[in-house]
mmCIF file of C-alpha atoms in Angstrom:
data_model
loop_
_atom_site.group_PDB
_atom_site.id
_atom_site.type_symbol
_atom_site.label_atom_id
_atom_site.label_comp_id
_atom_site.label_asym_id
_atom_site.label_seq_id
_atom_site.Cartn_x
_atom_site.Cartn_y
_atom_site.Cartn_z
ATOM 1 C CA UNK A 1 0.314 3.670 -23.437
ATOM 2 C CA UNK A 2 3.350 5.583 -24.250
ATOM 3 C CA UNK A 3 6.887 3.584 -23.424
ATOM 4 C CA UNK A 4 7.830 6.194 -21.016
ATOM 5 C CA UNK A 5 4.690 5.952 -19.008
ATOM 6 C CA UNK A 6 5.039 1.533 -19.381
ATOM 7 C CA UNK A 7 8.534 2.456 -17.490
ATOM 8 C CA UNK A 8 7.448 5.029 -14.672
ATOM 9 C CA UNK A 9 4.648 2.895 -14.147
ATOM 10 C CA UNK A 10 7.141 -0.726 -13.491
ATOM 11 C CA UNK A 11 9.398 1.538 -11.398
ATOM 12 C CA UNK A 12 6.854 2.979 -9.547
ATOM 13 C CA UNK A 13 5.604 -0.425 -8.410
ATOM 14 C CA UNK A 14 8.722 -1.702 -7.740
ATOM 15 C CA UNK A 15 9.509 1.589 -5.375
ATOM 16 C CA UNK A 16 6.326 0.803 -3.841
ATOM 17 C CA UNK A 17 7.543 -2.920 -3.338
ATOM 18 C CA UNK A 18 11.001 -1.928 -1.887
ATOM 19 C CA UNK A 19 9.461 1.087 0.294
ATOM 20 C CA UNK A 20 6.061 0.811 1.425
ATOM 21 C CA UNK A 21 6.947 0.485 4.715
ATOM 22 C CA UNK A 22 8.921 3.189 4.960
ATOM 23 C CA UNK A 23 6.201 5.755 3.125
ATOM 24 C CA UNK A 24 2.934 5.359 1.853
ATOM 25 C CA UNK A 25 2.971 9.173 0.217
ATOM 26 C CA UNK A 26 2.515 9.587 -3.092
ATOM 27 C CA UNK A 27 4.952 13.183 -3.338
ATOM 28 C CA UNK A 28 7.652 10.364 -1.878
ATOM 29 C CA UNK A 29 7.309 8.330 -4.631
ATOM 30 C CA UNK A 30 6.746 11.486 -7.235
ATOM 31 C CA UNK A 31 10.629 12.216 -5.524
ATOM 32 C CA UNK A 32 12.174 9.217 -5.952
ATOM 33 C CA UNK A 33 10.365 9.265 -9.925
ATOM 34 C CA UNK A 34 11.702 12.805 -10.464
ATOM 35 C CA UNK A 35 8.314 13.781 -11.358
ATOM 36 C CA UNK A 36 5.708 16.009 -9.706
ATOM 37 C CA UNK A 37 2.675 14.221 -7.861
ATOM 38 C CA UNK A 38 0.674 15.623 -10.394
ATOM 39 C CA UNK A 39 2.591 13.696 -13.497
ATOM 40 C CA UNK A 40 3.018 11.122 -11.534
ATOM 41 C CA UNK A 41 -0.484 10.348 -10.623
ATOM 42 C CA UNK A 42 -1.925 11.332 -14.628
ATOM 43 C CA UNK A 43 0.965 8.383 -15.518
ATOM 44 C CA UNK A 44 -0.655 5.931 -12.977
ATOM 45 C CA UNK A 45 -4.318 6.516 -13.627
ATOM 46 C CA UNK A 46 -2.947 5.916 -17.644
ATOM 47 C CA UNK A 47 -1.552 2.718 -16.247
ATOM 48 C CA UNK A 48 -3.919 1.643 -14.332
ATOM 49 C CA UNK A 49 -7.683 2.395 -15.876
ATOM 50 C CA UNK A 50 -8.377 4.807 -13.431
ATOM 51 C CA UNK A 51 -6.266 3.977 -10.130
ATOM 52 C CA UNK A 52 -4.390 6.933 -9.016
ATOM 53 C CA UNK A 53 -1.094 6.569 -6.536
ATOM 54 C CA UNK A 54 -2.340 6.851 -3.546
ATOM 55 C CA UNK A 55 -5.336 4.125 -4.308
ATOM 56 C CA UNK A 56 -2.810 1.596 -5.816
ATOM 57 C CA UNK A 57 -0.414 2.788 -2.383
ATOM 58 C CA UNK A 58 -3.242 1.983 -0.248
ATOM 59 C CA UNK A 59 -4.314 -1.706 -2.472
ATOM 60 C CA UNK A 60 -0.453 -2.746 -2.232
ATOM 61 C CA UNK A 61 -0.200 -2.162 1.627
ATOM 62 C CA UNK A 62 -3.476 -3.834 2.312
ATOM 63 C CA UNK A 63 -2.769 -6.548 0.296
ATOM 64 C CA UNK A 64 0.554 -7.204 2.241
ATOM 65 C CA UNK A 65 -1.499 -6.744 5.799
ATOM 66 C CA UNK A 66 -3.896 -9.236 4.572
ATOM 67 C CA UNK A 67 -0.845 -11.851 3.624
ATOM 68 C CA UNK A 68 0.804 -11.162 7.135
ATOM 69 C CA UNK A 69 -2.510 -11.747 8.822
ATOM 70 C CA UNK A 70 -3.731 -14.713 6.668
ATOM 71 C CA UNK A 71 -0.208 -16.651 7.327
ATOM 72 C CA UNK A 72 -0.049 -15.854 10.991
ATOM 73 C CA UNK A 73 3.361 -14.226 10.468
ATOM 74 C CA UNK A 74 3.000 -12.273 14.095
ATOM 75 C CA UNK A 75 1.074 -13.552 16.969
ATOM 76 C CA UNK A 76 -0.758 -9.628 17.170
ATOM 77 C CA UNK A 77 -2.351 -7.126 14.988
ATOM 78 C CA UNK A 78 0.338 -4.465 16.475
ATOM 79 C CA UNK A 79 2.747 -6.373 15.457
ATOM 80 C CA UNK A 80 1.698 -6.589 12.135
ATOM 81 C CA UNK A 81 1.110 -2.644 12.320
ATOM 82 C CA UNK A 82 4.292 -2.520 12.917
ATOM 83 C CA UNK A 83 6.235 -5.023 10.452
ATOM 84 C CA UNK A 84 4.025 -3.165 7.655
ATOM 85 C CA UNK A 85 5.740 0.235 9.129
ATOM 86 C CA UNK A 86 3.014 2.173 10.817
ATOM 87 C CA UNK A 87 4.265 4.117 13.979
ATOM 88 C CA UNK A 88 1.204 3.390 15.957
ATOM 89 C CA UNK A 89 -0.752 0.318 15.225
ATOM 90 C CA UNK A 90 -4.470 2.738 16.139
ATOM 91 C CA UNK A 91 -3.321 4.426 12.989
ATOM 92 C CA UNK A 92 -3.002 0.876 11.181
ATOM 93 C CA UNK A 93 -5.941 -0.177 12.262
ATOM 94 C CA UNK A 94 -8.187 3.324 10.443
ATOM 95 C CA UNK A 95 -5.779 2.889 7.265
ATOM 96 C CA UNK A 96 -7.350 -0.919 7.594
ATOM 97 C CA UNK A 97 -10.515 -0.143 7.782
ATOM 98 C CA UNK A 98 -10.902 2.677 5.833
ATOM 99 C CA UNK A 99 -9.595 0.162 2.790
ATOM 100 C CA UNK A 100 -10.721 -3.155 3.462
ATOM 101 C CA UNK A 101 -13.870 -2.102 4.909
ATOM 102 C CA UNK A 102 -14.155 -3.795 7.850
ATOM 103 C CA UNK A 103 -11.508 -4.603 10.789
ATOM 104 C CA UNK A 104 -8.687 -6.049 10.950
ATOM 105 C CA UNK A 105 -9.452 -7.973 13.745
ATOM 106 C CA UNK A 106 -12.683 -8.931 11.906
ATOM 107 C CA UNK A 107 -10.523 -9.627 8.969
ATOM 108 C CA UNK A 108 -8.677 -11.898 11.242
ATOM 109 C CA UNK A 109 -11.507 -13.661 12.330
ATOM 110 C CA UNK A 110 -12.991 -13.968 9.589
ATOM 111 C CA UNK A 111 -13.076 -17.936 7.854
ATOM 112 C CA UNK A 112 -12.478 -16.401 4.106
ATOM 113 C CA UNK A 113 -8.670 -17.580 4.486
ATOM 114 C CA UNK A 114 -9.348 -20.619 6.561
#
């Protein structure tokens, strides 16, 4: 992988890191990068074996909701919906779902973290 991509790629995460809860678009980051969505997501799949924006986007933030949930950091999955940035938790709760493949209340009652 060229250097160039090796750098897009670090700040990319690392804009995902800082801002995830205040977008989870890809053209955001592609802003922020300077670069079109379309560079920006041939850079990442280069990066990442396959994984465009939006999928490693949509990892990151589930990842984090799993964390919150897992440590109990709010006493509700709206809160959490809402500490991870999403302006209505029903829409938190598809974006769950639709990644993790199953609930997050099921995720949350689940023993895998127990």
């Amino acid at each position: 992988m060229k250097n160039r991509h090796v750098e897009i790629y670090s700040r990319f995460c690392d804009l995902v890191v800082n801002n995830y809860r205040k977008s989870r678009e890809v053209k955001f980051y592609a802003s922020l990068l300077n670069l079109t969505p379309k560079h920006l997501n041939k850079v990442i799949r280069a990066a990442t074996g396959g994984l465009s924006p939006g999928e490693w986007i949509e990892q990151y933030v589930t990842a984090q909701a799993k964390r919150l949930i897992e440590i109990g950091a709010t006493s509700t999955l709206q809160e959490t919906a809402y500490l991870l940035g999403f302006s209505e938790p029903t829409s938190f709760y598809r974006y769950f779902k639709r990644v993790a493949g199953m609930t997050a209340k099921q995720y949350r009652d689940s023993n895998q973290f127990k």
